[in-house]
Amino acid sequence: MEQEQQNLESFLTWAAQLGISDSTSTNQPQHSFSACLGSSLCVSHFPHSGGRGLGAVRDLRRGEIVLRVPKSALMTRESVMGDKKLCIAVNKHSSLSSAQVLIVCLLYEMGNGKTSRWHPYLMHLPHTYDILAMFGEFEKRALQVDEAIWVTEKAILKAKTEWKEAHALMEDLMFKPQFLTFKAWVWAAATISSRTLHIPWDEAGCLCPVGDLFNYDAPGEEPSDIEDLEHLLSSTSIPDTILLNGDKNTMVDAEQLDSHSQRLTDGGFEEDVNAYCFYARAHYKKGDQVLLCYGTYTNLELLEHYGFLLPENPNDKVFIPLESAVYSSTSWSKESLYIHHNGKPSFALLAALRLWATPQNKRRSVGHLVYSGSQVSADNEVFIMKWLSKTCDAVLKNLPTSIEEDTLLLNAMDNSQDFFTFLEITKLMSSRDEIYTFLEAYNMKDAHSFTGLDLSRKARRSMDRWKLAVQWRLKYKKVLFDCISYCNEMLDSFMK
């Protein structure tokens, strides 16, 4: 812990020397340790909400600038490729994407060790990540849901493909053997995926020292008379869209930028001051964690790109199997037909089901009701609520473990002081198959007979990712359960 604190202070001193500052004054000299943090922010530990992050050292007002990072302090392809050797080699491999090149640049600087100008920052980066591309076979299967397994497989395949494509460049640069491995590549790719911020001149983004210490805050639900934003986006042809905050998945109509920008963006590169500037997205009291919104993500997307999930994510959604006729009966996109984090069907899903449950020759006459969010009839609503409840129940019953079993397993993971205690707690659980599969994966089939068992580092990392998988699937199942409850409440209302 003492060494870690020394490394942190060394990093923050280095950052201050580069002009990184949380001071609200643009005239403050940038040469002392206190010039980096201490005026608005400090590094703190928040065990129940993201771990290490940035806390407020005073009351902060919403919209107030809290951190400036000069362009010269940003790690970008442009700044790293000032190295002539690197620049010449990269130019010979023009087929690589900008993200692949930035990954190679990061590994190149890591290989330079203490001679790299970024060394204090690089030594401060996490040693490992939990993004889906790092999931092994056991952790992948622990997700249980086909969609999540498919997304994980796709992420792993993408990482391996990009690594192979960039291998020739890394060999040209004479990387040391440890930096040529897939393990090194996926670490660097995870760093780029989870820590880069959007910059207007490079789609690969930038690594932002100190600025990447902000933990994530999900954008809240939109306060609107229109139930869901996707209703507007899915039913309208939108010619002009803007990418917000570097988020590859969040597109917002240009005409609505003013109403959404404060909700979705908390910082960006500002040409007039030639720096990345961060602003408080809310009013913070002294001691509060100051958070940054990266964009709108589901929990599966957070796992894929960042390696964590939120216990309560207002942007989470669950997709269920639908009849092919549901898709053909409506113009709504498949992506808009989902169940919200609270179990309520999306506006588009309800509309699609109401049309599907209406005889084809009558759909045109009820279309105005459906697209305004109104019920077609009591019989129509009863039918779709029964169908939706039955479908959610079937999905739940088809999964290997129940909500109760997952809850017990998570409690055992949280409350066990060591792995032996965990095995003792889980000995009587009905979901023993999964636990034995974990033991077999790490050649510990007889592990329960040992006292004081300690896990290898590899097994411990696997268990951390296993826990994430259980947390994700439990949230998924609870959404389905809540949807069943919603349907039953709606059905009860028709019986009164």
Coordinates of C-alpha atoms in Angstrom, one line a residue:
M1 CA 0.0 0.0 0.0
E2 CA 2.9 2.4 0.8
Q3 CA 4.5 1.6 -2.5
E4 CA 1.2 2.2 -4.3
Q5 CA 0.8 5.6 -2.6
Q6 CA 4.3 6.5 -3.6
N7 CA 3.6 5.5 -7.2
L8 CA 0.4 7.6 -7.2
E9 CA 2.2 10.7 -5.9
S10 CA 4.9 10.3 -8.4
F11 CA 2.3 10.0 -11.2
L12 CA 0.4 13.1 -10.0
T13 CA 3.6 15.1 -9.7
W14 CA 4.5 14.1 -13.3
A15 CA 1.0 15.1 -14.4
A16 CA 1.3 18.5 -12.8
Q17 CA 4.6 19.1 -14.6
L18 CA 2.7 18.5 -17.9
G19 CA 0.2 21.2 -16.9
I20 CA -2.7 19.0 -15.8
S21 CA -4.7 20.9 -13.2
D22 CA -8.0 20.9 -11.3
S23 CA -7.6 24.5 -10.5
T24 CA -10.4 26.9 -11.6
S25 CA -7.8 29.5 -12.3
T26 CA -6.1 29.4 -15.7
N27 CA -3.2 31.5 -14.3
Q28 CA -2.1 29.2 -11.6
P29 CA 1.5 28.0 -12.1
Q30 CA 1.7 24.4 -13.2
H31 CA 4.9 23.2 -11.4
S32 CA 4.0 21.8 -8.0
F33 CA 2.3 18.7 -6.8
S34 CA -0.7 20.7 -5.5
A35 CA -1.2 22.2 -8.9
C36 CA -2.4 18.9 -10.3
L37 CA -5.1 17.9 -7.8
G38 CA -6.3 19.5 -4.6
S39 CA -8.2 22.5 -5.7
S40 CA -11.3 20.6 -6.8
L41 CA -10.5 16.9 -6.8
C42 CA -8.5 14.3 -5.0
V43 CA -7.9 10.6 -5.6
S44 CA -10.1 8.6 -3.2
H45 CA -11.3 5.0 -2.8
F46 CA -15.1 4.3 -3.2
P47 CA -15.4 0.6 -2.4
H48 CA -19.1 0.3 -3.3
S49 CA -19.1 2.4 -6.4
G50 CA -16.2 1.8 -8.7
G51 CA -13.2 1.5 -6.4
R52 CA -10.5 4.1 -6.9
G53 CA -11.9 7.4 -8.4
L54 CA -11.9 11.1 -8.0
G55 CA -13.7 12.8 -5.1
A56 CA -14.7 16.4 -4.5
V57 CA -12.4 18.3 -2.1
R58 CA -15.0 21.1 -1.9
D59 CA -18.6 21.7 -2.9
L60 CA -18.9 21.7 -6.7
R61 CA -21.6 23.2 -8.9
R62 CA -23.1 21.5 -11.9
G63 CA -21.3 22.7 -15.1
E64 CA -18.2 23.9 -13.2
I65 CA -14.9 23.0 -14.7
V66 CA -13.1 20.5 -12.5
L67 CA -10.1 19.4 -14.6
R68 CA -8.0 20.5 -17.6
V69 CA -5.6 18.3 -19.4
P70 CA -3.5 20.1 -22.1
K71 CA -3.2 18.5 -25.5
S72 CA 0.5 18.0 -25.0
A73 CA -0.3 15.6 -22.1
L74 CA -2.7 13.4 -24.1
M75 CA -1.4 10.1 -25.4
T76 CA -2.5 9.9 -29.0
R77 CA -1.2 8.3 -32.2
E78 CA 0.0 11.7 -33.2
S79 CA 2.0 12.4 -30.0
V80 CA 3.5 8.9 -29.9
M81 CA 4.4 8.8 -33.6
G82 CA 6.8 11.6 -33.1
D83 CA 9.2 8.7 -32.7
K84 CA 10.7 8.4 -36.2
K85 CA 11.2 4.6 -36.0
L86 CA 7.6 4.0 -35.0
C87 CA 6.3 6.4 -37.7
I88 CA 8.2 4.8 -40.5
A89 CA 7.1 1.3 -39.5
V90 CA 3.4 2.3 -39.1
N91 CA 3.3 4.0 -42.5
K92 CA 4.3 0.6 -44.1
H93 CA 1.1 -1.0 -42.6
S94 CA -1.6 1.3 -43.8
S95 CA -4.3 -1.4 -43.7
L96 CA -4.4 -1.3 -39.9
S97 CA -7.2 0.6 -38.2
S98 CA -6.5 3.7 -36.2
A99 CA -7.4 1.7 -33.0
Q100 CA -4.9 -1.1 -33.9
V101 CA -2.2 1.5 -34.5
L102 CA -2.9 3.1 -31.1
I103 CA -2.7 -0.3 -29.4
V104 CA 0.7 -0.9 -31.1
C105 CA 1.8 2.6 -29.9
L106 CA 0.8 1.7 -26.4
L107 CA 2.8 -1.5 -26.4
Y108 CA 5.7 0.2 -28.1
E109 CA 5.9 2.8 -25.2
M110 CA 5.5 0.0 -22.7
G111 CA 8.5 -1.7 -24.3
N112 CA 10.5 1.5 -24.0
G113 CA 10.3 1.2 -20.2
K114 CA 11.7 4.1 -18.2
T115 CA 12.9 5.8 -21.3
S116 CA 9.3 6.5 -22.4
R117 CA 8.0 10.0 -21.6
W118 CA 4.8 8.3 -20.5
H119 CA 6.5 5.9 -18.1
P120 CA 4.9 7.3 -14.9
Y121 CA 1.4 7.1 -16.5
L122 CA 2.0 3.6 -18.0
M123 CA 3.1 2.3 -14.6
H124 CA -0.2 3.6 -13.2
L125 CA -2.4 1.7 -15.6
P126 CA -4.3 -1.4 -14.3
H127 CA -2.4 -4.7 -14.7
T128 CA -5.5 -6.5 -15.8
Y129 CA -9.1 -5.9 -17.0
D130 CA -12.3 -7.9 -17.1
I131 CA -13.7 -7.0 -20.5
L132 CA -15.5 -9.8 -22.4
A133 CA -12.5 -10.3 -24.8
M134 CA -10.6 -11.6 -21.7
F135 CA -13.2 -14.1 -20.6
G136 CA -12.2 -17.7 -20.8
E137 CA -14.4 -20.6 -21.8
F138 CA -15.8 -21.1 -18.3
E139 CA -16.6 -17.4 -17.6
K140 CA -18.2 -17.2 -21.1
R141 CA -20.5 -20.1 -20.4
A142 CA -21.3 -18.7 -16.9
L143 CA -23.1 -15.8 -18.7
Q144 CA -25.7 -18.5 -19.7
V145 CA -27.7 -16.3 -22.1
D146 CA -27.1 -17.0 -25.8
E147 CA -26.9 -13.3 -26.7
A148 CA -24.2 -12.6 -24.1
I149 CA -22.2 -15.7 -25.1
W150 CA -22.4 -14.7 -28.7
V151 CA -21.2 -11.1 -27.9
T152 CA -18.3 -12.6 -25.9
E153 CA -17.3 -14.9 -28.7
K154 CA -17.4 -12.1 -31.2
A155 CA -15.3 -9.8 -28.9
I156 CA -12.7 -12.6 -28.4
L157 CA -12.6 -13.3 -32.2
K158 CA -12.2 -9.6 -33.0
A159 CA -9.3 -9.2 -30.6
K160 CA -7.5 -12.3 -32.0
T161 CA -8.1 -11.2 -35.6
E162 CA -6.7 -7.7 -35.0
W163 CA -3.7 -9.0 -33.1
K164 CA -2.8 -11.3 -36.0
E165 CA -3.2 -8.4 -38.5
A166 CA -0.9 -6.2 -36.4
H167 CA 1.7 -8.9 -35.7
A168 CA 3.9 -8.0 -38.7
L169 CA 4.1 -4.4 -37.6
M170 CA 5.1 -5.4 -34.1
E171 CA 7.8 -7.7 -35.5
D172 CA 9.1 -4.9 -37.7
L173 CA 9.4 -2.8 -34.6
M174 CA 11.3 -5.7 -33.0
F175 CA 9.0 -6.0 -30.0
K176 CA 10.3 -8.1 -27.1
P177 CA 8.7 -11.5 -27.0
Q178 CA 6.4 -10.6 -24.0
F179 CA 4.9 -7.7 -26.0
L180 CA 4.2 -9.9 -29.1
T181 CA 1.8 -12.2 -27.2
F182 CA -2.0 -12.2 -27.5
K183 CA -2.1 -11.7 -23.7
A184 CA -0.2 -8.4 -24.1
W185 CA -2.3 -7.4 -27.1
V186 CA -5.6 -8.0 -25.3
W187 CA -4.3 -6.0 -22.3
A188 CA -3.5 -3.1 -24.5
A189 CA -6.7 -3.4 -26.4
A190 CA -8.6 -3.4 -23.1
T191 CA -6.8 -0.2 -22.1
I192 CA -7.7 1.5 -25.3
S193 CA -11.3 0.2 -25.1
S194 CA -11.9 1.2 -21.5
R195 CA -9.9 4.4 -21.1
T196 CA -9.7 6.4 -24.3
L197 CA -11.7 9.6 -24.7
H198 CA -13.1 11.1 -27.9
I199 CA -11.0 13.6 -29.8
P200 CA -12.1 15.3 -33.0
W201 CA -8.9 14.6 -35.0
D202 CA -8.5 10.9 -34.4
E203 CA -11.3 8.2 -34.3
A204 CA -9.0 6.0 -32.1
G205 CA -9.4 8.6 -29.3
C206 CA -6.8 9.5 -26.7
L207 CA -5.5 8.3 -23.4
C208 CA -5.9 11.1 -20.9
P209 CA -3.7 11.0 -17.8
V210 CA -5.7 11.8 -14.6
G211 CA -8.8 12.4 -16.7
D212 CA -9.3 8.6 -17.0
L213 CA -9.6 8.3 -13.2
F214 CA -13.2 9.4 -13.3
N215 CA -15.6 6.5 -12.7
Y216 CA -18.8 6.0 -14.8
D217 CA -22.2 7.5 -14.2
A218 CA -25.0 6.3 -16.4
P219 CA -27.2 9.0 -18.0
G220 CA -30.6 9.1 -16.3
E221 CA -33.9 8.3 -17.8
E222 CA -35.2 11.1 -20.0
P223 CA -38.0 13.1 -18.3
S224 CA -40.4 13.4 -21.2
D225 CA -44.1 13.0 -22.1
I226 CA -42.9 10.6 -24.8
E227 CA -42.3 7.3 -23.0
D228 CA -39.1 6.3 -24.8
L229 CA -36.6 8.2 -26.9
E230 CA -36.4 5.2 -29.2
H231 CA -40.0 5.9 -30.2
L232 CA -38.8 9.2 -31.7
L233 CA -35.6 7.8 -33.2
S234 CA -37.1 4.7 -34.7
S235 CA -40.1 6.3 -36.3
T236 CA -38.3 9.2 -37.9
S237 CA -35.8 9.5 -40.7
I238 CA -32.9 11.3 -39.2
P239 CA -30.4 12.7 -41.7
D240 CA -28.1 14.5 -39.3
T241 CA -26.6 12.7 -36.3
I242 CA -23.8 13.5 -34.0
L243 CA -21.5 11.1 -32.1
L244 CA -21.4 12.1 -28.5
N245 CA -18.4 11.7 -26.2
G246 CA -16.7 9.2 -28.4
D247 CA -19.5 6.7 -27.8
K248 CA -19.7 4.4 -30.8
N249 CA -23.2 3.3 -29.9
T250 CA -24.9 6.6 -28.9
M251 CA -26.3 8.7 -31.8
V252 CA -28.4 11.7 -31.1
D253 CA -30.4 13.8 -33.5
A254 CA -28.6 17.0 -34.3
E255 CA -31.7 19.1 -33.7
Q256 CA -32.0 17.7 -30.2
L257 CA -28.4 18.1 -29.2
D258 CA -29.1 21.1 -26.9
S259 CA -31.6 19.1 -24.9
H260 CA -29.3 16.0 -24.6
S261 CA -25.8 17.4 -24.5
Q262 CA -25.8 18.1 -20.7
R263 CA -27.2 14.7 -20.0
L264 CA -24.7 12.8 -22.2
T265 CA -21.5 14.8 -22.2
D266 CA -19.4 16.0 -19.3
G267 CA -16.3 17.0 -21.1
G268 CA -14.4 17.2 -24.4
F269 CA -11.5 18.7 -26.2
E270 CA -11.7 22.5 -26.5
E271 CA -9.7 24.1 -29.3
D272 CA -9.7 27.6 -27.7
V273 CA -7.8 26.4 -24.7
N274 CA -6.0 23.5 -26.5
A275 CA -7.0 21.1 -23.6
Y276 CA -9.4 18.4 -22.6
C277 CA -11.8 20.0 -20.2
F278 CA -14.0 18.1 -17.7
Y279 CA -17.1 19.6 -16.0
A280 CA -19.2 18.6 -13.0
R281 CA -22.3 16.8 -14.3
A282 CA -24.2 17.4 -11.1
H283 CA -23.9 19.4 -7.8
Y284 CA -21.4 17.6 -5.6
K285 CA -20.8 17.9 -1.9
K286 CA -17.3 17.8 -0.4
G287 CA -16.3 14.1 -0.2
D288 CA -18.7 12.9 -3.0
Q289 CA -17.4 10.9 -5.8
V290 CA -17.2 13.0 -9.0
L291 CA -18.4 10.9 -11.9
L292 CA -18.2 11.0 -15.7
C293 CA -20.7 9.8 -18.2
Y294 CA -19.1 7.9 -21.1
G295 CA -22.4 7.5 -23.0
T296 CA -25.5 5.3 -22.9
Y297 CA -24.6 1.6 -22.3
T298 CA -26.4 -1.6 -21.3
N299 CA -24.7 -3.7 -18.7
L300 CA -23.6 -6.2 -21.4
E301 CA -22.0 -3.3 -23.3
L302 CA -20.3 -2.0 -20.2
L303 CA -18.8 -5.5 -19.7
E304 CA -17.8 -5.7 -23.3
H305 CA -16.0 -2.3 -23.4
Y306 CA -15.1 -1.4 -19.8
G307 CA -15.1 -4.6 -17.8
F308 CA -17.7 -3.7 -15.1
L309 CA -21.5 -3.4 -14.8
L310 CA -23.9 -1.3 -12.7
P311 CA -26.1 -2.8 -9.9
E312 CA -28.8 -0.3 -11.1
N313 CA -28.4 0.7 -14.7
P314 CA -31.4 2.7 -16.1
N315 CA -30.2 2.0 -19.6
D316 CA -30.1 -1.8 -19.3
K317 CA -32.4 -3.8 -21.6
V318 CA -33.4 -7.4 -22.2
F319 CA -34.3 -8.9 -25.6
I320 CA -36.7 -11.9 -25.7
P321 CA -37.4 -14.3 -28.6
L322 CA -40.3 -12.9 -30.7
E323 CA -42.4 -14.5 -33.4
S324 CA -41.1 -13.6 -36.9
A325 CA -44.6 -12.2 -37.6
V326 CA -44.0 -9.6 -34.8
Y327 CA -41.1 -8.1 -36.8
S328 CA -43.0 -8.1 -40.1
S329 CA -46.1 -6.5 -38.6
T330 CA -44.4 -3.3 -37.7
S331 CA -41.7 -0.8 -38.9
W332 CA -40.0 -0.7 -35.6
S333 CA -36.3 -1.8 -35.6
K334 CA -35.4 -5.0 -33.8
E335 CA -33.1 -3.0 -31.5
S336 CA -36.1 -1.1 -30.1
L337 CA -38.1 -4.2 -29.2
Y338 CA -36.9 -4.9 -25.6
I339 CA -37.8 -4.9 -21.9
H340 CA -36.5 -2.0 -19.8
H341 CA -34.3 -2.5 -16.7
N342 CA -37.5 -2.2 -14.5
G343 CA -39.4 -5.0 -16.3
K344 CA -41.6 -2.6 -18.4
P345 CA -41.8 -3.4 -22.1
S346 CA -40.5 -0.6 -24.3
F347 CA -42.9 1.6 -26.2
A348 CA -41.9 -0.1 -29.5
L349 CA -42.3 -3.6 -28.1
L350 CA -45.8 -2.9 -26.8
A351 CA -46.7 -1.3 -30.1
A352 CA -45.4 -4.2 -32.1
L353 CA -47.2 -6.8 -30.0
R354 CA -50.5 -4.8 -30.2
L355 CA -50.3 -4.7 -34.0
W356 CA -49.2 -8.4 -34.2
A357 CA -52.2 -9.4 -32.0
T358 CA -54.6 -7.5 -34.3
P359 CA -56.0 -9.3 -37.4
Q360 CA -54.1 -8.1 -40.5
N361 CA -57.1 -6.7 -42.2
K362 CA -57.7 -4.4 -39.2
R363 CA -54.2 -3.1 -38.5
R364 CA -54.5 0.0 -40.7
S365 CA -57.6 1.1 -38.8
V366 CA -56.0 0.8 -35.4
G367 CA -52.5 2.1 -36.4
H368 CA -53.2 5.6 -35.1
L369 CA -54.0 4.1 -31.6
V370 CA -50.9 1.9 -31.6
Y371 CA -48.5 4.6 -32.7
S372 CA -49.9 7.0 -30.1
G373 CA -49.2 4.5 -27.3
S374 CA -52.9 3.6 -26.7
Q375 CA -54.4 0.2 -26.2
V376 CA -56.3 -1.3 -29.1
S377 CA -58.8 -3.1 -26.9
A378 CA -59.1 -4.9 -23.6
D379 CA -59.0 -8.4 -25.3
N380 CA -55.9 -7.3 -27.3
E381 CA -54.1 -6.1 -24.2
V382 CA -55.0 -9.3 -22.2
F383 CA -53.7 -11.4 -25.0
I384 CA -50.3 -9.7 -25.3
M385 CA -49.8 -9.5 -21.5
K386 CA -50.4 -13.3 -21.3
W387 CA -48.1 -14.0 -24.2
L388 CA -45.4 -11.7 -22.8
S389 CA -45.6 -13.3 -19.4
K390 CA -45.5 -16.8 -20.8
T391 CA -42.5 -16.0 -23.0
C392 CA -40.5 -14.5 -20.2
D393 CA -41.3 -17.4 -17.9
A394 CA -40.2 -19.9 -20.6
V395 CA -36.9 -18.0 -21.0
L396 CA -36.3 -18.2 -17.2
K397 CA -37.1 -21.9 -17.0
N398 CA -34.7 -22.6 -19.9
L399 CA -31.7 -21.2 -18.1
P400 CA -29.5 -23.5 -16.1
T401 CA -29.9 -21.8 -12.7
S402 CA -32.7 -19.8 -11.0
I403 CA -32.7 -16.3 -9.5
E404 CA -32.6 -17.9 -6.0
E405 CA -29.6 -20.1 -6.9
D406 CA -27.7 -17.2 -8.4
T407 CA -28.4 -15.0 -5.4
L408 CA -27.1 -17.7 -3.0
L409 CA -24.0 -18.1 -5.2
L410 CA -23.3 -14.4 -5.2
N411 CA -23.8 -14.2 -1.5
A412 CA -21.2 -17.0 -1.0
M413 CA -18.7 -15.1 -3.3
D414 CA -19.2 -11.9 -1.4
N415 CA -19.2 -13.3 2.2
S416 CA -16.4 -15.9 1.9
Q417 CA -13.1 -14.8 3.4
D418 CA -11.2 -17.5 1.4
F419 CA -11.9 -20.1 -1.3
F420 CA -12.2 -22.9 1.3
T421 CA -15.0 -21.0 3.1
F422 CA -16.7 -20.5 -0.3
L423 CA -16.6 -24.2 -1.0
E424 CA -18.0 -25.0 2.4
I425 CA -20.9 -22.5 2.0
T426 CA -21.7 -23.8 -1.5
K427 CA -21.5 -27.5 -0.6
L428 CA -25.3 -27.8 -0.2
M429 CA -26.3 -25.7 -3.1
S430 CA -28.3 -27.2 -5.9
S431 CA -26.0 -25.4 -8.5
R432 CA -23.0 -27.5 -7.6
D433 CA -22.4 -28.5 -11.2
E434 CA -21.1 -25.0 -12.0
I435 CA -18.8 -25.0 -9.0
Y436 CA -17.3 -28.4 -10.0
T437 CA -16.8 -27.1 -13.5
F438 CA -14.8 -24.3 -12.1
L439 CA -12.7 -26.7 -10.0
E440 CA -12.1 -29.0 -13.0
A441 CA -11.1 -26.0 -15.2
Y442 CA -8.2 -25.3 -12.8
N443 CA -7.4 -28.9 -11.9
M444 CA -8.8 -28.6 -8.4
K445 CA -11.4 -31.4 -8.4
D446 CA -10.4 -32.5 -4.9
A447 CA -9.9 -28.9 -3.7
H448 CA -12.8 -29.2 -1.2
S449 CA -10.8 -31.7 0.9
F450 CA -8.0 -29.2 1.6
T451 CA -8.0 -26.6 4.3
G452 CA -6.6 -23.2 3.8
L453 CA -6.8 -23.6 0.0
D454 CA -5.3 -20.6 -1.9
L455 CA -6.2 -19.9 -5.5
S456 CA -3.6 -19.4 -8.2
R457 CA -3.5 -15.9 -9.7
K458 CA -5.1 -17.2 -12.9
A459 CA -7.9 -19.0 -11.0
R460 CA -8.5 -15.9 -8.9
R461 CA -8.9 -13.7 -12.0
S462 CA -11.3 -16.3 -13.4
M463 CA -13.3 -16.2 -10.2
D464 CA -13.6 -12.4 -10.4
R465 CA -14.9 -12.7 -14.0
W466 CA -17.2 -15.6 -13.0
K467 CA -18.7 -13.3 -10.4
L468 CA -19.3 -10.6 -13.0
A469 CA -21.0 -13.2 -15.2
V470 CA -23.3 -14.3 -12.3
Q471 CA -24.1 -10.6 -11.5
W472 CA -25.0 -10.0 -15.2
R473 CA -27.2 -13.1 -15.6
L474 CA -28.9 -12.4 -12.3
K475 CA -29.8 -8.8 -13.4
Y476 CA -31.0 -10.3 -16.7
K477 CA -33.3 -12.8 -14.9
K478 CA -34.6 -10.2 -12.5
V479 CA -35.7 -8.0 -15.5
L480 CA -37.7 -11.0 -16.9
F481 CA -39.2 -11.7 -13.5
D482 CA -40.2 -8.0 -13.1
C483 CA -41.7 -8.1 -16.6
I484 CA -43.9 -11.1 -15.5
S485 CA -44.9 -9.1 -12.4
Y486 CA -45.8 -6.1 -14.6
C487 CA -47.9 -8.3 -16.9
N488 CA -49.7 -9.8 -14.0
E489 CA -50.5 -6.4 -12.6
M490 CA -51.9 -5.3 -15.9
L491 CA -54.0 -8.5 -16.1
D492 CA -55.3 -7.9 -12.6
S493 CA -56.4 -4.4 -13.6
F494 CA -58.7 -5.9 -16.3
M495 CA -60.3 -8.2 -13.7
K496 CA -61.5 -5.3 -11.5

